[in-house]
C-alpha cells in the first residue's frame, strides 16, 4: 500500500463520521495542490478537528491573559503616613475652609485633579497609545512637555491639518465674544475667557475636551487673560480699576486693585522672563508692574497712544505699536526710548508680535496689511523695508501670532467671517488651503498655538473656540 493510501486510511480512522466528506475534499484538492503539499500540510496542522481545537485553545488563552499592571516609578513611604492636619495651616489664606482629617497625599491628588483633571500618564491601567485608532494619538497626552519637534522642516505649499471638536464644546459659556484662549505651558489644557465674565479650563484631547473647572466674575466682562510662565496663575483683566489673579492649583481667585493713575487693564503683556507686567495706559503711557507683587515699578511714555505690546525674547526690550504708524522700542534697563521706526505703508497700527526665535517682528494695521521685518534690521533704521508684506486680508488686523518654531505666522481680522490666514516662513508663502472653503468660522477674535504647535485654536466673536490639529507637529 502506498504512503498516500496510509494517510487516507489514518484520516478515516480519526474522523469516521466525516470520512465521505474528507474523501471528496481530497479528490478536489488533488487538482489544486501536489501530493507532497498535502503530506506537508498534514504533518504541520494535523486533521481538521485538531486544527480547530488548537485555534480555540489559542483564542481562549489570549483572551484570558491579563495585562501586567503598571507600577509607579517612584514611591515615598513617608507620604503614606503623613496626615493633612500636620501640614496644612487652615488659618492661612487660600487654605481649605472646611477642616478634613485625612492623608496629605490624597489631599494633594484631589486638589490637582479638581483643577487640571487626572492626567492619562498617571493611569496605571491605561492602554498603550498604539491601541488607539485615532490619528491624533501621536500627540503626547502628558503633564509636562516632551522633547521639542525635530522632524523635517514644515512644507511651504500645503498645510496638513484636521478640524477637531471645539475647545469649549462642553459649555460654550464664555461667549458671545471670546477674548482669550490660552494653552497651558505644561499640561494638555487650555483656559478660555469671554465677555460673559466666565473663565473655564478645558482638557485638550480633540475628542471630548471636557470641562475641568470654571469661575464666574460678576459684573466683570473679561477683556484679556494670560498665564504666568509656570502656568500656576492666570491674570485676568477688564475695564474696571481692578483685575483678578486666578490660582489654577487651588481654584481660587483674588481681586487686585490697580495702582494709582491706571484706570483699566484691557491690554497687557507678560515678559518672557516672568518679571514684568506691561499694561497699556492712556495718552501714550505704558505702565510696568511687577509680575509677582503686582506693584507699579515705573511708567514708559511714547508720543502716540499705544495699541499693542510685545517683549523681545530676552525681555530687555519692549516694542509698542501706536495708533499712528510709529513703532517705539523701549530699553527696559534704562527705562528710556531706544529707537523708533515707521511701519511701512501703515496708517493706523493695530497689533505687533515677535517670533520665538527672536529674528522676526510682525506688525498689523487697521488697513489689513501685515508686515514682517528682520528684527535686527528694524533697530538700525527709521524706515525698514519689510521682508514680506501680506495683503491677503482686506479688513483691520485684530490678532497675529507666531508658532513655537517661528515657521508659521497666523493672522486674523474680527470684521468678517473666515478671515484667518497662515504664512509659512522663511518662504513667506500663504497656505491657500487654510482654513478651507467649508470652515464655517465666525468672526475670529483671538489666535493661539499650543506650546509645541500640535494644536491651533481660533476664538470667535460668537461663542465657539475652533480647534485644529496641525499634523506636521507631533507634540502638544
Coordinates of C-alpha atoms in Angstrom, one line a residue:
X1 CA 0.0 0.0 0.0
X2 CA 1.3 3.5 -0.9
X3 CA 2.1 6.2 1.6
X4 CA -0.9 8.3 0.3
X5 CA -3.2 5.4 1.0
X6 CA -1.9 5.1 4.5
X7 CA -2.6 8.8 5.1
X8 CA -6.2 8.5 3.8
X9 CA -6.8 5.4 6.0
X10 CA -5.5 7.3 9.0
X11 CA -7.8 10.2 8.4
X12 CA -10.8 7.9 8.1
X13 CA -9.9 6.3 11.4
X14 CA -9.6 9.6 13.2
X15 CA -12.8 11.1 11.5
X16 CA -15.2 8.2 10.8
X17 CA -18.2 10.5 10.7
X18 CA -16.7 12.7 8.1
X19 CA -14.9 10.1 6.0
X20 CA -17.1 10.7 3.0
X21 CA -16.6 14.5 3.1
X22 CA -12.8 14.2 3.6
X23 CA -12.7 11.8 0.6
X24 CA -14.5 14.4 -1.6
X25 CA -12.2 17.2 -0.3
X26 CA -9.1 15.2 -1.0
X27 CA -10.4 14.4 -4.5
X28 CA -10.9 18.1 -5.2
X29 CA -7.6 19.1 -3.7
X30 CA -5.8 16.7 -6.0
X31 CA -6.4 19.2 -8.8
X32 CA -5.0 22.1 -6.8
X33 CA -2.1 21.0 -4.6
X34 CA 0.5 18.4 -5.1
X35 CA 0.6 15.2 -3.1
X36 CA 3.8 16.4 -1.4
X37 CA 1.9 19.6 -0.3
X38 CA -0.9 17.6 1.3
X39 CA 1.7 15.5 3.2
X40 CA 3.4 18.6 4.5
X41 CA 0.1 20.2 5.5
X42 CA -1.0 17.2 7.5
X43 CA 2.3 17.0 9.3
X44 CA 2.1 20.7 10.2
X45 CA -1.6 21.2 11.0
X46 CA -2.9 17.7 11.7
X47 CA -6.5 16.9 10.8
X48 CA -9.4 19.4 10.8
X49 CA -10.6 18.7 14.3
X50 CA -7.1 19.1 15.8
X51 CA -6.7 22.4 13.9
X52 CA -10.0 23.8 15.2
X53 CA -9.2 22.6 18.7
X54 CA -5.8 24.3 18.7
X55 CA -7.2 27.6 17.3
X56 CA -9.9 27.6 20.0
X57 CA -7.4 26.9 22.7
X58 CA -5.1 29.7 21.5
X59 CA -8.0 32.2 21.4
X60 CA -9.1 31.3 24.9
X61 CA -5.5 31.6 26.2
X62 CA -5.2 35.0 24.6
X63 CA -8.4 36.3 25.9
X64 CA -7.7 35.1 29.4
X65 CA -4.3 36.8 29.6
X66 CA -4.3 39.9 31.8
X67 CA -2.2 42.9 31.1
X68 CA 0.5 43.4 33.6
X69 CA -0.5 46.2 35.9
X70 CA 1.9 49.2 35.8
X71 CA 3.7 50.2 38.9
X72 CA 4.7 53.7 40.0
X73 CA 8.3 54.5 39.2
X74 CA 8.8 56.3 42.5
X75 CA 7.3 55.8 45.9
X76 CA 7.9 57.6 49.2
X77 CA 6.8 55.5 52.2
X78 CA 6.8 58.6 54.4
X79 CA 3.9 60.2 52.4
X80 CA 1.6 57.3 53.2
X81 CA 1.6 58.2 56.9
X82 CA 1.6 62.0 56.6
X83 CA -1.7 63.5 57.8
X84 CA -3.2 66.6 56.2
X85 CA -3.7 68.3 59.6
X86 CA 0.1 68.1 60.2
X87 CA 0.9 70.1 57.1
X88 CA -2.0 72.4 56.1
X89 CA -2.4 75.7 58.0
X90 CA -6.2 76.0 57.9
X91 CA -6.0 79.6 59.1
X92 CA -3.9 80.6 56.1
X93 CA -5.5 82.5 53.2
X94 CA -6.3 80.1 50.4
X95 CA -6.4 77.0 52.6
X96 CA -9.5 74.8 52.6
X97 CA -12.4 76.3 54.5
X98 CA -13.5 73.0 55.9
X99 CA -11.1 71.0 58.0
X100 CA -10.9 67.4 56.9
X101 CA -9.0 64.6 58.6
X102 CA -7.1 62.5 56.1
X103 CA -3.9 61.7 54.3
X104 CA -1.9 64.7 52.9
X105 CA -1.1 62.7 49.8
X106 CA -4.8 62.2 49.0
X107 CA -5.4 65.9 49.6
X108 CA -2.8 66.9 47.1
X109 CA -4.1 64.4 44.5
X110 CA -7.7 65.7 44.9
X111 CA -6.7 69.3 44.6
X112 CA -4.7 68.7 41.4
X113 CA -7.5 66.6 39.8
X114 CA -10.2 69.1 40.6
X115 CA -8.4 71.9 38.7
X116 CA -6.5 70.3 35.9
X117 CA -8.0 66.8 35.8
X118 CA -6.4 63.4 36.1
X119 CA -3.5 63.1 33.5
X120 CA -3.6 60.0 31.4
X121 CA 0.1 59.2 32.1
X122 CA -0.8 58.7 35.8
X123 CA -3.4 56.0 35.0
X124 CA -1.6 52.7 35.7
X125 CA -4.3 50.7 33.8
X126 CA -4.2 52.8 30.7
X127 CA -3.7 51.2 27.3
X128 CA -0.8 52.0 25.1
X129 CA -1.1 54.8 22.5
X130 CA -0.9 52.2 19.8
X131 CA -4.3 50.8 20.9
X132 CA -6.0 54.0 19.7
X133 CA -7.3 54.0 16.1
X134 CA -7.3 57.9 16.0
X135 CA -4.6 59.7 14.2
X136 CA -4.5 62.2 17.0
X137 CA -2.8 59.6 19.2
X138 CA 0.6 60.9 18.1
X139 CA 0.0 63.9 20.4
X140 CA 1.6 63.1 23.7
X141 CA -1.1 63.5 26.3
X142 CA 1.1 64.2 29.3
X143 CA 1.6 66.7 32.0
X144 CA 5.0 68.1 31.2
X145 CA 6.3 68.7 27.7
X146 CA 8.5 66.2 25.9
X147 CA 11.3 67.0 23.5
X148 CA 10.8 69.8 21.0
X149 CA 9.8 68.9 17.5
X150 CA 12.9 67.8 15.5
X151 CA 11.5 66.5 12.3
X152 CA 11.9 67.9 8.8
X153 CA 11.0 71.5 8.1
X154 CA 7.4 72.5 7.5
X155 CA 6.5 72.3 3.8
X156 CA 5.7 75.7 2.3
X157 CA 2.9 74.7 -0.1
X158 CA 0.1 72.8 1.7
X159 CA -0.6 72.8 5.5
X160 CA -1.7 69.4 6.7
X161 CA -4.4 69.9 9.4
X162 CA -7.6 68.4 10.8
X163 CA -10.6 70.2 12.3
X164 CA -11.4 68.8 15.8
X165 CA -14.2 69.4 18.3
X166 CA -14.5 72.9 19.6
X167 CA -12.3 73.6 22.7
X168 CA -15.3 74.9 24.7
X169 CA -17.9 72.5 23.3
X170 CA -18.8 71.3 26.8
X171 CA -20.3 74.6 27.9
X172 CA -20.0 77.4 25.4
X173 CA -20.4 79.6 28.5
X174 CA -17.8 82.2 27.8
X175 CA -19.4 83.9 24.8
X176 CA -20.7 85.7 22.9
X177 CA -17.3 87.3 22.4
X178 CA -14.3 85.1 23.1
X179 CA -11.4 87.3 24.4
X180 CA -8.7 84.8 25.2
X181 CA -7.7 81.2 24.5
X182 CA -4.5 80.3 26.3
X183 CA -2.9 76.8 26.2
X184 CA -1.3 75.7 29.5
X185 CA 2.5 75.6 29.1
X186 CA 3.0 72.2 30.8
X187 CA -0.4 70.4 30.7
X188 CA -2.7 69.5 27.9
X189 CA -5.3 72.0 29.0
X190 CA -6.5 75.5 27.9
X191 CA -8.2 78.4 29.6
X192 CA -11.0 80.2 27.7
X193 CA -12.4 83.6 28.6
X194 CA -15.1 85.9 27.2
X195 CA -17.3 89.0 27.7
X196 CA -19.7 87.0 29.9
X197 CA -17.1 87.1 32.7
X198 CA -16.6 83.3 32.7
X199 CA -13.2 81.7 32.7
X200 CA -13.1 77.9 32.0
X201 CA -10.3 75.4 32.0
X202 CA -10.8 72.5 29.5
X203 CA -8.8 69.3 29.0
X204 CA -7.5 69.2 25.4
X205 CA -7.7 65.9 23.6
X206 CA -9.5 66.9 20.4
X207 CA -12.4 64.5 21.1
X208 CA -14.3 65.4 24.2
X209 CA -12.4 68.5 25.5
X210 CA -14.0 68.0 28.9
X211 CA -14.5 70.9 31.3
X212 CA -12.2 70.8 34.3
X213 CA -13.1 73.9 36.2
X214 CA -14.8 77.3 35.7
X215 CA -15.2 80.5 37.6
X216 CA -17.6 83.5 37.0
X217 CA -16.5 87.0 37.7
X218 CA -19.7 89.0 38.4
X219 CA -20.1 92.3 36.5
X220 CA -16.6 91.9 35.1
X221 CA -16.5 91.4 31.3
X222 CA -13.1 89.8 30.7
X223 CA -11.0 91.6 28.0
X224 CA -7.8 89.5 28.3
X225 CA -6.3 86.6 30.1
X226 CA -2.7 85.4 30.3
X227 CA -0.9 82.6 32.1
X228 CA 2.3 83.0 34.0
X229 CA 5.4 81.1 32.8
X230 CA 4.8 78.3 35.4
X231 CA 1.2 78.0 34.4
X232 CA 0.1 78.1 38.0
X233 CA -1.6 81.5 37.9
X234 CA -3.9 83.3 35.4
X235 CA -4.0 87.1 35.2
X236 CA -7.5 88.3 34.1
X237 CA -8.0 91.9 33.1
X238 CA -11.0 94.1 32.2
X239 CA -12.3 97.7 32.1
X240 CA -12.5 98.1 35.8
X241 CA -10.0 99.7 38.2
X242 CA -9.0 96.2 39.3
X243 CA -8.1 92.9 37.9
X244 CA -8.1 89.3 39.1
X245 CA -5.5 86.6 39.7
X246 CA -6.7 83.1 39.4
X247 CA -4.7 80.3 41.1
X248 CA -5.1 77.2 39.0
X249 CA -3.9 74.8 41.7
X250 CA -6.4 75.9 44.4
X251 CA -9.1 77.2 42.1
X252 CA -9.4 80.4 44.0
X253 CA -9.5 84.0 42.6
X254 CA -8.2 87.2 44.2
X255 CA -9.1 90.8 43.3
X256 CA -6.2 93.2 42.9
X257 CA -6.7 96.9 42.6
X258 CA -4.7 98.7 40.1
X259 CA -2.0 101.3 41.2
X260 CA -2.8 105.0 41.0
X261 CA -3.2 106.5 37.6
X262 CA -4.0 103.2 35.9
X263 CA -7.7 103.2 35.1
X264 CA -8.2 99.8 33.4
X265 CA -6.3 96.7 32.3
X266 CA -7.8 95.7 28.9
X267 CA -4.4 95.2 27.2
X268 CA -1.3 93.8 28.9
X269 CA 1.7 91.7 28.2
X270 CA 3.8 89.4 30.5
X271 CA 7.6 89.4 29.8
X272 CA 9.2 86.0 28.9
X273 CA 11.5 86.3 31.9
X274 CA 8.4 86.4 34.2
X275 CA 9.5 89.7 35.8
X276 CA 7.4 92.4 34.2
X277 CA 3.7 93.0 33.5
X278 CA 3.3 95.8 30.9
X279 CA -0.1 97.5 30.9
X280 CA -1.4 99.8 28.1
X281 CA -2.3 103.2 29.6
X282 CA -3.7 106.4 28.3
X283 CA -2.0 109.2 26.3
X284 CA 0.9 107.0 25.2
X285 CA 1.7 105.7 28.6
X286 CA 2.8 102.1 29.2
X287 CA 2.8 101.1 32.9
X288 CA 5.3 98.5 34.1
X289 CA 4.2 96.4 37.1
X290 CA 5.9 93.6 38.9
X291 CA 4.6 90.3 37.7
X292 CA 4.9 88.8 41.2
X293 CA 3.8 91.5 43.6
X294 CA 1.7 93.4 41.0
X295 CA 3.1 96.7 42.3
X296 CA 3.9 99.5 39.9
X297 CA 7.6 99.8 39.0
X298 CA 7.7 102.7 36.5
X299 CA 5.9 104.2 33.5
X300 CA 7.1 104.5 29.9
X301 CA 5.9 107.2 27.6
X302 CA 5.6 107.5 23.8
X303 CA 4.2 110.2 21.5
X304 CA 1.1 108.4 20.3
X305 CA -1.4 106.2 22.1
X306 CA -0.3 102.6 22.4
X307 CA -2.4 99.9 20.8
X308 CA -0.3 96.7 21.2
X309 CA 2.8 95.5 23.1
X310 CA 5.4 92.8 22.6
X311 CA 8.6 91.9 24.6
X312 CA 11.8 90.8 23.0
X313 CA 12.6 87.1 23.7
X314 CA 15.2 88.1 26.3
X315 CA 12.9 90.7 27.9
X316 CA 15.4 93.5 27.5
X317 CA 13.3 95.5 25.0
X318 CA 9.6 96.3 24.8
X319 CA 8.1 97.1 21.4
X320 CA 5.0 99.3 21.3
X321 CA 2.8 99.8 18.2
X322 CA 0.8 103.0 18.2
X323 CA -2.5 104.3 16.8
X324 CA -0.3 106.2 14.4
X325 CA 2.2 104.3 12.1
X326 CA 5.1 104.5 14.5
X327 CA 6.7 101.6 16.5
X328 CA 8.5 102.6 19.7
X329 CA 11.3 100.5 21.2
X330 CA 11.9 100.8 24.9
X331 CA 15.0 99.7 26.8
X332 CA 13.9 98.0 30.0
X333 CA 17.1 98.6 31.8
X334 CA 17.5 102.3 31.2
X335 CA 13.6 102.8 31.0
X336 CA 14.1 105.1 28.0
X337 CA 13.1 105.1 24.3
X338 CA 15.9 103.3 22.5
X339 CA 14.6 103.6 18.9
X340 CA 11.6 104.5 16.7
X341 CA 10.7 103.4 13.2
X342 CA 7.8 103.8 10.8
X343 CA 5.7 100.8 9.9
X344 CA 5.9 100.6 6.1
X345 CA 2.6 101.5 4.4
X346 CA 0.8 101.7 7.7
X347 CA -1.6 104.5 8.7
X348 CA -3.0 103.1 12.0
X349 CA -1.3 100.3 13.8
X350 CA -3.3 97.5 15.5
X351 CA -1.1 94.6 16.5
X352 CA 2.5 93.5 17.0
X353 CA 4.3 90.2 17.6
X354 CA 7.9 88.9 17.9
X355 CA 8.8 85.3 16.8
X356 CA 10.1 82.9 19.4
X357 CA 13.4 82.7 17.5
X358 CA 13.9 86.4 18.1
X359 CA 14.6 87.0 14.4
X360 CA 11.2 88.3 13.1
X361 CA 9.0 91.2 14.0
X362 CA 5.4 91.3 12.6
X363 CA 3.1 94.3 12.7
X364 CA -0.6 94.6 11.7
X365 CA -2.6 97.6 10.7
X366 CA -6.2 98.7 10.5
X367 CA -5.7 98.8 6.7
X368 CA -5.5 95.0 6.6
X369 CA -1.7 94.8 6.0
X370 CA 0.7 92.6 7.9
X371 CA 4.4 93.5 7.6
X372 CA 7.2 91.1 8.7
X373 CA 10.6 92.6 9.4
X374 CA 14.1 91.4 10.2
X375 CA 14.2 92.4 13.9
X376 CA 17.8 93.4 13.9
X377 CA 17.5 95.5 10.8
X378 CA 14.4 97.3 12.2
X379 CA 16.6 98.5 15.1
X380 CA 19.1 100.2 12.8
X381 CA 16.9 102.4 10.6
X382 CA 13.8 104.5 10.9
X383 CA 12.3 103.2 7.6
X384 CA 13.0 99.5 7.5
X385 CA 11.8 97.5 4.4
X386 CA 9.6 94.5 5.2
X387 CA 10.8 91.0 4.4
X388 CA 7.2 90.2 3.5
X389 CA 4.1 92.3 3.2
X390 CA 1.0 90.1 3.5
X391 CA -2.2 91.6 2.0
X392 CA -4.5 88.6 1.9
X393 CA -6.8 90.2 4.4
X394 CA -8.6 93.4 3.5
X395 CA -10.0 94.5 6.8
X396 CA -8.4 95.6 10.1
X397 CA -5.9 93.1 11.6
X398 CA -7.0 92.1 15.1
X399 CA -4.6 89.3 16.0
X400 CA -1.2 88.0 14.8
X401 CA 0.6 85.1 16.4
X402 CA 3.8 83.1 15.6
X403 CA 4.0 79.4 16.4
X404 CA 6.7 77.9 18.6
X405 CA 9.1 77.1 15.8
X406 CA 8.7 80.5 14.1
X407 CA 7.7 78.7 10.9
X408 CA 4.0 79.9 10.9
X409 CA 2.6 83.4 11.3
X410 CA -1.2 83.3 11.9
X411 CA -3.2 86.4 11.3
X412 CA -6.9 87.3 11.6
X413 CA -9.5 90.1 11.3
X414 CA -12.6 90.3 13.5
X415 CA -14.5 92.2 10.9
X416 CA -15.7 89.4 8.7
X417 CA -16.1 85.6 9.0
X418 CA -13.4 83.2 8.0
X419 CA -10.8 86.0 8.0
X420 CA -7.9 83.8 9.1
X421 CA -4.7 83.2 7.2
X422 CA -1.4 81.4 7.8
X423 CA 2.0 82.3 6.3
X424 CA 5.0 80.0 6.0
X425 CA 8.5 81.2 6.9
X426 CA 11.1 81.7 5.7
X427 CA 9.5 81.4 2.3
X428 CA 6.7 83.9 3.0
X429 CA 4.1 81.7 1.3
X430 CA 0.5 81.9 2.3
X431 CA -1.1 78.5 2.8
X432 CA -4.0 78.6 0.4
X433 CA -5.8 75.6 1.9
X434 CA -6.4 77.1 5.3
X435 CA -8.9 77.5 6.8
X436 CA -10.7 75.9 3.8
X437 CA -13.8 76.6 1.9
X438 CA -16.1 74.7 4.3
X439 CA -14.5 76.1 7.5
X440 CA -17.7 77.9 8.7
X441 CA -15.8 80.2 11.1
X442 CA -17.4 83.1 12.8
X443 CA -15.6 86.4 13.0
X444 CA -12.2 85.5 14.6
X445 CA -11.1 87.4 17.7
X446 CA -8.1 85.6 19.1
X447 CA -5.5 83.1 17.9
X448 CA -3.4 80.6 19.9
X449 CA -0.9 77.9 19.3
X450 CA -0.2 75.1 21.8
X451 CA 3.4 75.0 23.3
X452 CA 4.8 72.7 20.6
X453 CA 2.3 73.7 17.9
X454 CA 0.4 70.5 17.8
X455 CA -2.9 72.4 18.2
X456 CA -4.2 75.7 16.9
X457 CA -7.2 77.5 18.4
X458 CA -9.4 80.3 17.0
X459 CA -11.7 82.2 19.3
X460 CA -14.6 83.8 17.6
X461 CA -17.0 86.7 18.1
X462 CA -19.8 84.3 18.7
X463 CA -19.3 81.6 21.4
X464 CA -17.1 78.9 20.0
X465 CA -13.3 78.3 20.0
X466 CA -12.4 76.2 17.0
X467 CA -9.6 73.7 17.4
X468 CA -7.3 72.3 14.7
X469 CA -4.7 69.6 14.7
X470 CA -1.5 70.6 12.8
X471 CA -0.3 67.2 11.7
X472 CA 3.3 68.3 10.9
X473 CA 4.0 68.7 14.6
X474 CA 4.0 65.5 16.7
X475 CA 4.0 67.0 20.2
X476 CA 1.4 69.0 22.2

